[in-house]
CSV table of C-alpha atoms and ligand atoms in Angstrom, one decimal:
chain,number,residue,atom,x,y,z
A,1,MET,CA,-5.6,4.9,41.4
A,2,SER,CA,-3.5,2.6,39.2
A,3,GLU,CA,-0.6,4.1,37.4
A,4,LYS,CA,-1.3,6.0,34.2
A,5,LEU,CA,-0.5,4.2,30.9
A,6,ASN,CA,2.2,6.0,28.8
A,7,VAL,CA,1.0,6.6,25.3
A,8,GLY,CA,3.4,7.7,22.5
A,9,ILE,CA,1.6,9.7,19.8
A,10,LEU,CA,3.6,9.4,16.5
A,11,PHE,CA,3.0,12.1,13.9
A,12,GLY,CA,4.4,13.7,10.8
A,13,GLY,CA,6.2,11.2,8.7
A,14,ARG,CA,7.8,11.1,5.3
A,15,SER,CA,4.6,10.7,3.2
A,16,VAL,CA,2.8,13.2,1.1
A,17,GLU,CA,0.2,13.3,3.9
A,18,HIS,CA,2.7,14.7,6.5
A,19,GLU,CA,0.6,17.9,7.0
A,20,ILE,CA,-2.6,15.9,7.4
A,21,SER,CA,-0.9,13.8,10.0
A,22,ILE,CA,0.0,16.9,12.0
A,23,LYS,CA,-3.6,18.1,11.9
A,24,SER,CA,-4.8,14.6,13.0
A,25,ALA,CA,-2.3,14.3,15.8
A,26,THR,CA,-3.1,17.8,17.0
A,27,ASN,CA,-6.7,16.7,17.6
A,28,VAL,CA,-5.7,13.3,19.1
A,29,ALA,CA,-3.3,15.1,21.6
A,30,ALA,CA,-6.0,17.7,22.5
A,31,ASN,CA,-8.7,15.1,23.1
A,32,ILE,CA,-6.8,12.1,24.7
A,33,ASP,CA,-7.9,11.5,28.3
A,34,ARG,CA,-5.0,13.0,30.4
A,35,GLU,CA,-6.6,11.5,33.5
A,36,ARG,CA,-5.8,8.1,32.2
A,37,TYR,CA,-2.8,8.6,30.0
A,38,ASN,CA,0.6,10.2,30.1
A,39,VAL,CA,1.4,11.4,26.6
A,40,ASN,CA,4.7,11.5,24.8
A,41,LEU,CA,4.7,13.3,21.5
A,42,ILE,CA,7.1,11.8,18.9
A,43,GLY,CA,7.4,13.7,15.6
A,44,ILE,CA,8.9,12.4,12.4
A,45,ASP,CA,10.2,15.1,10.1
A,46,LYS,CA,9.9,15.0,6.3
A,47,LYS,CA,13.4,13.6,6.0
A,48,GLY,CA,12.7,10.8,8.4
A,49,GLY,CA,14.3,12.3,11.6
A,50,TRP,CA,12.6,11.4,14.9
A,51,TYR,CA,12.1,13.9,17.7
A,52,HIS,CA,10.6,14.1,21.2
A,53,CYS,CA,8.4,17.2,21.0
A,54,ASP,CA,6.6,19.4,23.6
A,55,LYS,CA,3.7,19.9,21.3
A,56,VAL,CA,2.3,18.8,17.9
A,57,SER,CA,3.4,21.3,15.3
A,58,SER,CA,5.1,21.4,12.0
A,59,ASP,CA,8.3,22.5,13.7
A,60,ILE,CA,9.2,19.0,14.5
A,61,GLU,CA,13.0,19.7,14.6
A,62,ALA,CA,12.4,22.0,17.6
A,63,GLY,CA,12.1,18.8,19.7
A,64,ASP,CA,14.9,16.6,21.0
A,65,PRO,CA,16.4,13.9,18.8
A,66,ILE,CA,15.6,10.4,19.9
A,67,SER,CA,16.9,6.9,19.2
A,68,LEU,CA,15.3,3.5,19.7
A,69,ARG,CA,17.2,1.6,22.4
A,70,LEU,CA,17.0,-2.2,22.1
A,71,SER,CA,18.2,-3.4,25.5
A,72,SER,CA,17.7,-6.7,27.2
A,73,ALA,CA,16.0,-4.8,30.1
A,74,GLY,CA,13.3,-3.7,27.7
A,75,HIS,CA,13.1,-1.8,24.4
A,76,HIS,CA,12.2,1.9,24.4
A,77,PHE,CA,12.6,5.2,22.8
A,78,TYR,CA,15.4,7.4,24.3
A,79,ASN,CA,15.8,11.1,24.4
A,80,LEU,CA,19.3,11.9,23.2
A,81,SER,CA,19.4,15.4,24.7
A,82,THR,CA,18.1,14.6,28.2
A,83,ASN,CA,19.5,11.0,28.3
A,84,GLU,CA,16.1,9.8,29.5
A,85,ALA,CA,13.9,6.9,28.4
A,86,ILE,CA,10.7,8.1,26.8
A,87,LEU,CA,8.1,5.9,28.4
A,88,THR,CA,5.7,4.3,25.8
A,89,ASP,CA,3.6,1.4,27.0
A,90,ILE,CA,1.9,1.8,23.7
A,91,ILE,CA,2.3,3.8,20.5
A,92,PHE,CA,-0.6,5.4,18.7
A,93,PRO,CA,0.7,6.0,15.1
A,94,VAL,CA,-1.3,9.0,13.8
A,95,LEU,CA,0.5,8.7,10.4
A,96,HIS,CA,-1.1,8.5,7.0
A,97,GLY,CA,0.2,6.8,3.8
A,98,THR,CA,3.7,5.7,2.9
A,99,ASP,CA,6.0,4.7,5.8
A,100,GLY,CA,3.2,5.1,8.4
A,101,GLU,CA,0.0,3.3,7.3
A,102,ASP,CA,1.7,0.7,5.1
A,103,GLY,CA,3.1,-1.7,7.7
A,104,SER,CA,6.6,-0.3,7.9
A,105,ILE,CA,6.2,1.5,11.2
A,106,GLN,CA,4.1,-1.3,12.5
A,107,GLY,CA,6.9,-3.7,11.6
A,108,MET,CA,9.5,-1.6,13.4
A,109,LEU,CA,7.4,-1.4,16.5
A,110,THR,CA,6.5,-5.1,16.5
A,111,SER,CA,10.1,-6.3,16.2
A,112,SER,CA,10.9,-3.9,19.0
A,113,ARG,CA,8.1,-5.4,21.0
A,114,ILE,CA,6.3,-2.1,21.5
A,115,PRO,CA,2.5,-2.4,21.4
A,116,CYS,CA,0.8,-0.3,18.7
A,117,VAL,CA,-2.8,0.9,18.1
A,118,GLY,CA,-4.3,-0.4,14.8
A,119,SER,CA,-3.7,-3.0,12.2
A,120,ASP,CA,-0.5,-5.1,12.1
A,121,VAL,CA,2.2,-5.3,9.5
A,122,GLN,CA,0.4,-7.7,7.2
A,123,SER,CA,-3.0,-6.1,7.3
A,124,SER,CA,-1.7,-2.6,7.0
A,125,ALA,CA,0.4,-3.6,4.0
A,126,ASN,CA,-2.5,-5.4,2.4
A,127,ALA,CA,-4.9,-2.5,2.9
A,128,MET,CA,-2.4,0.0,1.5
A,129,ASN,CA,-1.9,-1.9,-1.7
A,130,LYS,CA,-5.0,-1.4,-3.8
A,131,PHE,CA,-4.2,-4.4,-6.1
A,132,THR,CA,-3.6,-6.8,-3.2
A,133,SER,CA,-6.6,-5.5,-1.2
A,134,LYS,CA,-9.0,-5.8,-4.2
A,135,ARG,CA,-7.9,-9.4,-4.8
A,136,LEU,CA,-8.5,-10.3,-1.1
A,137,LEU,CA,-11.8,-8.6,-1.0
A,138,LYS,CA,-12.9,-10.2,-4.3
A,139,GLU,CA,-11.9,-13.6,-3.0
A,140,ALA,CA,-13.9,-13.0,0.2
A,141,GLY,CA,-17.0,-12.3,-1.9
A,142,VAL,CA,-17.0,-8.5,-1.1
A,143,PRO,CA,-18.2,-6.5,-4.1
A,144,VAL,CA,-15.4,-4.5,-5.8
A,145,SER,CA,-15.1,-2.8,-9.2
A,146,LYS,CA,-13.6,-4.6,-12.1
A,147,PHE,CA,-9.9,-4.1,-12.1
A,148,LEU,CA,-6.7,-4.7,-14.0
A,149,TYR,CA,-3.1,-4.6,-12.8
A,150,VAL,CA,-0.4,-2.7,-14.7
A,151,ASP,CA,3.3,-2.1,-13.9
A,152,PHE,CA,5.9,0.2,-15.2
A,153,GLN,CA,7.9,-2.5,-17.0
A,154,GLN,CA,4.9,-4.0,-19.0
A,155,ARG,CA,3.0,-0.8,-19.6
A,156,ASP,CA,3.7,-0.8,-23.3
A,157,ASN,CA,2.2,-4.3,-23.6
A,158,LEU,CA,-1.2,-2.9,-22.7
A,159,SER,CA,-3.2,-1.0,-25.2
A,160,TYR,CA,-6.1,1.4,-24.5
A,161,GLU,CA,-8.4,-1.3,-26.2
A,162,ASP,CA,-7.1,-4.0,-23.8
A,163,VAL,CA,-8.1,-1.9,-20.8
A,164,VAL,CA,-11.5,-1.0,-22.2
A,165,SER,CA,-12.3,-4.7,-22.9
A,166,ALA,CA,-11.2,-5.6,-19.4
A,167,VAL,CA,-12.9,-2.9,-17.3
A,168,GLY,CA,-15.1,-0.9,-19.7
A,169,SER,CA,-15.1,2.8,-20.5
A,170,PRO,CA,-14.6,5.3,-18.9
A,171,PHE,CA,-12.1,4.0,-16.4
A,172,ILE,CA,-9.9,5.1,-13.6
A,173,ILE,CA,-6.2,4.6,-13.3
A,174,LYS,CA,-4.4,4.9,-9.9
A,175,PRO,CA,-1.1,4.1,-8.3
A,176,ALA,CA,-1.4,0.8,-6.3
A,177,SER,CA,0.1,2.2,-3.1
A,178,LEU,CA,-0.6,5.8,-2.6
A,179,GLY,CA,-3.3,8.0,-1.1
A,180,SER,CA,-4.9,11.5,-1.2
A,181,SER,CA,-5.9,10.9,-4.9
A,182,VAL,CA,-2.3,11.6,-6.0
A,183,GLY,CA,-1.7,10.1,-9.5
A,184,VAL,CA,-5.4,9.2,-10.0
A,185,SER,CA,-7.0,10.0,-13.3
A,186,LYS,CA,-10.3,9.3,-15.1
A,187,VAL,CA,-9.8,8.2,-18.7
A,188,SER,CA,-12.4,8.4,-21.5
A,189,ASN,CA,-10.2,8.2,-24.7
A,190,GLU,CA,-6.8,7.1,-26.0
A,191,ASP,CA,-5.2,10.6,-25.6
A,192,GLU,CA,-6.1,10.7,-21.9
A,193,PHE,CA,-4.9,7.1,-21.5
A,194,LYS,CA,-1.3,8.0,-22.3
A,195,LYS,CA,-1.2,11.1,-20.0
A,196,ALA,CA,-2.9,9.2,-17.2
A,197,LEU,CA,-0.4,6.3,-17.4
A,198,GLU,CA,2.5,8.8,-17.2
A,199,ASN,CA,0.8,10.5,-14.2
A,200,THR,CA,0.4,7.3,-12.3
A,201,PHE,CA,3.9,6.1,-13.0
A,202,THR,CA,5.3,9.4,-11.7
A,203,TYR,CA,4.4,8.3,-8.2
A,204,ASP,CA,4.4,4.5,-8.2
A,205,ASN,CA,5.9,1.5,-10.2
A,206,THR,CA,2.6,-0.3,-10.1
A,207,GLY,CA,-0.9,0.8,-10.7
A,208,ILE,CA,-4.5,-0.5,-11.4
A,209,PHE,CA,-7.2,0.3,-13.8
A,210,GLU,CA,-10.8,0.2,-12.6
A,211,GLU,CA,-14.2,0.5,-14.2
A,212,PHE,CA,-15.5,4.0,-13.4
A,213,ILE,CA,-18.3,3.6,-10.8
A,214,GLU,CA,-21.0,6.2,-11.3
A,215,GLY,CA,-22.4,6.7,-7.8
A,216,ARG,CA,-22.3,8.4,-4.4
A,217,GLU,CA,-19.2,8.2,-2.2
A,218,LEU,CA,-19.9,7.0,1.3
A,219,GLU,CA,-17.7,6.1,4.2
A,220,CYS,CA,-18.2,3.9,7.2
A,221,GLY,CA,-16.3,3.8,10.5
A,222,ILE,CA,-15.4,0.4,12.0
A,223,ILE,CA,-13.9,-0.5,15.4
A,224,GLY,CA,-13.4,-3.8,17.1
A,225,ASN,CA,-11.5,-7.1,16.8
A,226,SER,CA,-13.4,-10.4,17.3
A,227,GLN,CA,-16.7,-8.6,16.8
A,228,PRO,CA,-16.3,-5.4,14.9
A,229,ILE,CA,-19.0,-2.8,14.9
A,230,ALA,CA,-19.8,-0.2,12.2
A,231,THR,CA,-21.2,3.3,12.3
A,232,ASN,CA,-24.0,4.5,10.0
A,233,PRO,CA,-22.4,5.8,6.7
A,234,GLY,CA,-21.4,9.4,6.1
A,235,GLU,CA,-21.3,10.9,2.6
A,236,VAL,CA,-18.7,12.9,0.7
A,237,VAL,CA,-20.6,15.1,-1.7
A,238,ILE,CA,-18.1,16.3,-4.3
A,239,SER,CA,-18.6,19.6,-6.0
A,240,SER,CA,-19.9,19.4,-9.6
A,241,ASP,CA,-16.7,21.2,-10.7
A,242,TYR,CA,-14.9,17.8,-10.3
A,243,GLU,CA,-15.3,14.5,-12.1
A,244,PHE,CA,-14.2,12.6,-9.0
A,245,TYR,CA,-12.7,13.3,-5.5
A,246,THR,CA,-9.4,14.7,-6.7
A,247,TYR,CA,-6.5,16.0,-4.6
A,248,GLU,CA,-7.7,19.6,-5.3
A,249,ALA,CA,-11.3,18.8,-4.2
A,250,LYS,CA,-9.9,17.1,-1.0
A,251,TYR,CA,-7.4,19.6,0.2
A,252,LEU,CA,-7.1,22.8,-1.9
A,253,ASP,CA,-10.6,23.9,-2.7
A,254,LYS,CA,-12.6,24.7,0.4
A,255,ASP,CA,-15.8,24.2,-1.6
A,256,GLY,CA,-14.5,21.0,-3.2
A,257,ALA,CA,-16.5,18.6,-1.1
A,258,GLN,CA,-19.0,18.5,1.7
A,259,ILE,CA,-19.0,15.9,4.4
A,260,ILE,CA,-22.5,14.9,5.5
A,261,VAL,CA,-23.0,12.8,8.6
A,262,PRO,CA,-25.0,10.7,8.7
A,263,ALA,CA,-25.7,10.2,4.9
A,264,ALA,CA,-29.3,10.4,3.8
A,265,VAL,CA,-29.9,6.8,2.8
A,266,THR,CA,-32.6,4.3,3.7
A,267,ASP,CA,-32.4,1.9,6.6
A,268,ASP,CA,-32.0,-1.0,4.1
A,269,VAL,CA,-29.1,0.7,2.4
A,270,LYS,CA,-27.5,1.6,5.8
A,271,SER,CA,-27.5,-2.0,7.0
A,272,LYS,CA,-26.2,-3.3,3.7
A,273,ILE,CA,-23.3,-0.8,3.8
A,274,LYS,CA,-22.6,-1.7,7.4
A,275,SER,CA,-22.4,-5.4,6.8
A,276,TRP,CA,-20.3,-5.1,3.6
A,277,SER,CA,-17.9,-2.7,5.4
A,278,ILE,CA,-17.5,-5.2,8.3
A,279,ALA,CA,-17.0,-8.0,5.8
A,280,ALA,CA,-14.3,-5.9,4.1
A,281,TYR,CA,-12.6,-5.1,7.4
A,282,GLN,CA,-12.6,-8.8,8.3
A,283,ALA,CA,-11.4,-9.9,4.9
A,284,LEU,CA,-8.2,-7.8,5.4
A,285,ASN,CA,-7.9,-8.9,9.0
A,286,CYS,CA,-7.8,-5.3,10.3
A,287,ALA,CA,-7.3,-4.6,14.0
A,288,ASP,CA,-8.9,-2.0,16.3
A,289,TYR,CA,-10.3,0.4,13.7
A,290,ALA,CA,-10.5,1.5,10.1
A,291,ARG,CA,-12.6,3.6,7.7
A,292,VAL,CA,-14.1,1.7,4.8
A,293,ASP,CA,-14.8,3.9,1.7
A,294,LEU,CA,-17.4,2.7,-0.8
A,295,PHE,CA,-19.6,3.7,-3.7
A,296,LEU,CA,-23.4,3.5,-3.7
A,297,LYS,CA,-24.7,3.0,-7.3
A,298,PRO,CA,-28.1,4.5,-8.3
A,299,ASP,CA,-29.6,1.0,-8.3
A,300,GLY,CA,-28.7,0.5,-4.6
A,301,THR,CA,-25.6,-1.7,-5.3
A,302,VAL,CA,-22.7,-1.2,-2.9
A,303,ILE,CA,-19.1,-1.4,-4.2
A,304,ILE,CA,-16.2,-1.3,-1.7
A,305,ASN,CA,-13.5,1.1,-2.9
A,306,GLU,CA,-10.7,1.0,-0.2
A,307,ILE,CA,-9.9,0.6,3.5
A,308,ASN,CA,-7.9,3.1,5.4
A,309,THR,CA,-6.2,1.6,8.4
A,310,ILE,CA,-5.3,5.0,9.9
A,311,PRO,CA,-8.1,7.3,8.9
A,312,GLY,CA,-7.9,11.1,9.3
A,313,PHE,CA,-8.5,12.5,12.8
A,314,THR,CA,-8.6,16.2,11.8
A,315,ASP,CA,-11.5,18.5,12.8
A,316,ALA,CA,-13.0,18.0,9.4
A,317,SER,CA,-12.4,14.2,9.3
A,318,MET,CA,-15.1,11.7,8.7
A,319,PHE,CA,-14.0,9.0,11.1
A,320,PRO,CA,-14.4,10.8,14.4
A,321,MET,CA,-17.5,12.5,13.1
A,322,LEU,CA,-19.1,9.2,12.4
A,323,TRP,CA,-18.4,7.9,15.9
A,324,TYR,CA,-19.6,11.2,17.4
A,325,ASP,CA,-22.9,10.7,15.5
A,326,SER,CA,-23.0,7.1,17.0
A,327,GLY,CA,-22.8,8.6,20.6
A,328,ILE,CA,-19.0,8.1,21.1
A,329,SER,CA,-17.1,11.3,21.9
A,330,TYR,CA,-13.6,12.0,20.5
A,331,THR,CA,-12.1,11.3,23.9
A,332,ALA,CA,-14.0,8.1,24.4
A,333,LEU,CA,-13.1,6.9,20.9
A,334,ILE,CA,-9.4,7.3,21.6
A,335,THR,CA,-9.7,5.5,24.9
A,336,LYS,CA,-11.5,2.7,23.2
A,337,LEU,CA,-8.8,2.3,20.5
A,338,ILE,CA,-6.0,2.2,23.1
A,339,GLU,CA,-7.9,-0.3,25.3
A,340,MET,CA,-8.6,-2.6,22.4
A,341,ALA,CA,-4.9,-2.5,21.3
A,342,MET,CA,-3.8,-3.2,24.9
A,343,ALA,CA,-6.2,-6.2,25.2
A,344,ARG,CA,-5.0,-7.5,21.8
A,345,THR,CA,-1.4,-7.2,23.0
A,346,LYS,CA,-2.1,-9.2,26.2
A,347,GLU,CA,-3.8,-11.9,24.1
A,348,SER,CA,-0.8,-12.2,21.8
A,349,HIS,CA,1.5,-12.5,24.9
A,350,ARG,CA,-0.7,-15.3,26.2
A,351,LEU,CA,-0.1,-17.2,22.9
A,352,GLU,CA,3.7,-16.7,23.0
A,353,THR,CA,3.9,-17.8,26.7
A,354,ASN,CA,2.0,-21.0,26.0
A,355,PHE,CA,4.3,-21.8,23.1
A,356,ALA,CA,7.4,-21.2,25.1
A,357,THR,CA,6.0,-23.4,27.9
A,358,ARG,CA,5.2,-26.2,25.5
A,359,GLU,CA,8.6,-26.1,24.0
A,360,TYR,CA,10.2,-26.3,27.4
A,361,GLN,CA,8.2,-29.3,28.4
A,362,ASN,CA,9.2,-31.2,25.2
B,401,ADP,N1,-13.4,2.9,-9.6
B,401,ADP,C1,-13.7,4.2,-9.4
B,401,ADP,N2,-14.8,4.7,-9.9
B,401,ADP,C2,-15.1,6.0,-9.8
B,401,ADP,N3,-14.4,6.9,-9.1
B,401,ADP,C3,-13.2,6.4,-8.5
B,401,ADP,C4,-12.9,5.0,-8.7
B,401,ADP,N4,-11.7,4.8,-8.0
B,401,ADP,C5,-11.4,6.0,-7.5
B,401,ADP,N5,-12.3,6.9,-7.8
B,401,ADP,C6,-12.2,8.3,-7.4
B,401,ADP,O1,-10.9,8.7,-7.0
B,401,ADP,C7,-10.8,9.0,-5.6
B,401,ADP,C8,-9.5,8.5,-5.1
B,401,ADP,O2,-9.4,7.2,-5.3
B,401,ADP,P1,-9.1,6.2,-4.1
B,401,ADP,O3,-9.1,4.8,-4.7
B,401,ADP,O4,-10.0,6.4,-3.0
B,401,ADP,O5,-7.6,6.5,-3.8
B,401,ADP,P2,-6.9,7.4,-2.6
B,401,ADP,O6,-6.3,6.4,-1.7
B,401,ADP,O7,-6.0,8.3,-3.3
B,401,ADP,O8,-8.0,8.1,-1.8
B,401,ADP,C9,-12.0,8.4,-5.0
B,401,ADP,O9,-12.4,9.0,-3.8
B,401,ADP,C10,-13.1,8.6,-6.1
B,401,ADP,O10,-13.6,9.9,-6.2
B,402,MG,MG1,-9.8,7.3,-1.1
């Protein structure tokens, strides 16, 4: 049998979603096919320290400190306690949000020539920024809500009336580059407007206003590169105690929301959702996988809300559930993602080799 591929699972990270990443990575480490892959667990603590860990846990500092060795013989991670290279033919970043899902880790790995599962620097960064992604989706003809950009410097130049005339009332305000519903508010009057602005700018220097979409919240799983495929949608049914899918409903209140897989929608709606989700994935040039979140209005209209390039992999996460419902087990899904990323990497090496050869011949 050929040698096993060495997979480095990255988890933790400095974002507000540190704990979710640990839960996601626990599941990835438990379900990855050990017959095929050697696994190295690399934890990033909340302060940004990197460690080689025996297991996925919140006690990341219990691991050995590591460095990234950039050597002409090949770049790799290095265990500073054992003085050994940590073999990683490919990294699977199971990180969510800032410094993990936004292109920064992807950039570090790319410039270190270490293959990585998932979207590249540019696509990750574009998907993470809600203002950038909305503009790209709109330009590609993908249906999105009406939106208006605001930043901390010019916030006083925008009145409540300006926002209402641009996007209607009620509206949503949210930080441009955050997740987990942190800093998101629904606004129905001028008093709420002031508080909501303050809330958003506590977490980000840029934000967007959006028309409030009254509808069901659905999510669709996508995998693939040249020909992406989509799952049937799942639904997040939010408890009537909440006006939208708030941080509390997501993480604090066990009755805050219910995940239904598959969503009860007609075949027509299913296929419309799948094709818009694939269009959104392609508009942002995503790689390997993503979860597309959307609204379904009572009249059957689909509005794409956002694209998560590293969706949750916890027990209660929609993405693996959607694929399970499509007949792909957790283990098979992880294998597929790694195989797609390896194939993509080979393809990019082919391009580089051709270029080097041409240059030489000239
Ligand atoms: N335009 C909108 N209309 C209605 N609800 C919205 C809108 N935008 C966001 N929401 C609500 O806020 C939640 C979080 O917003 P979202 O854009 O998904 O940001 P996050 O990245 O924090 O998940 C959504 O799941 C939804 O419940
Ligand atoms: Mg969301």
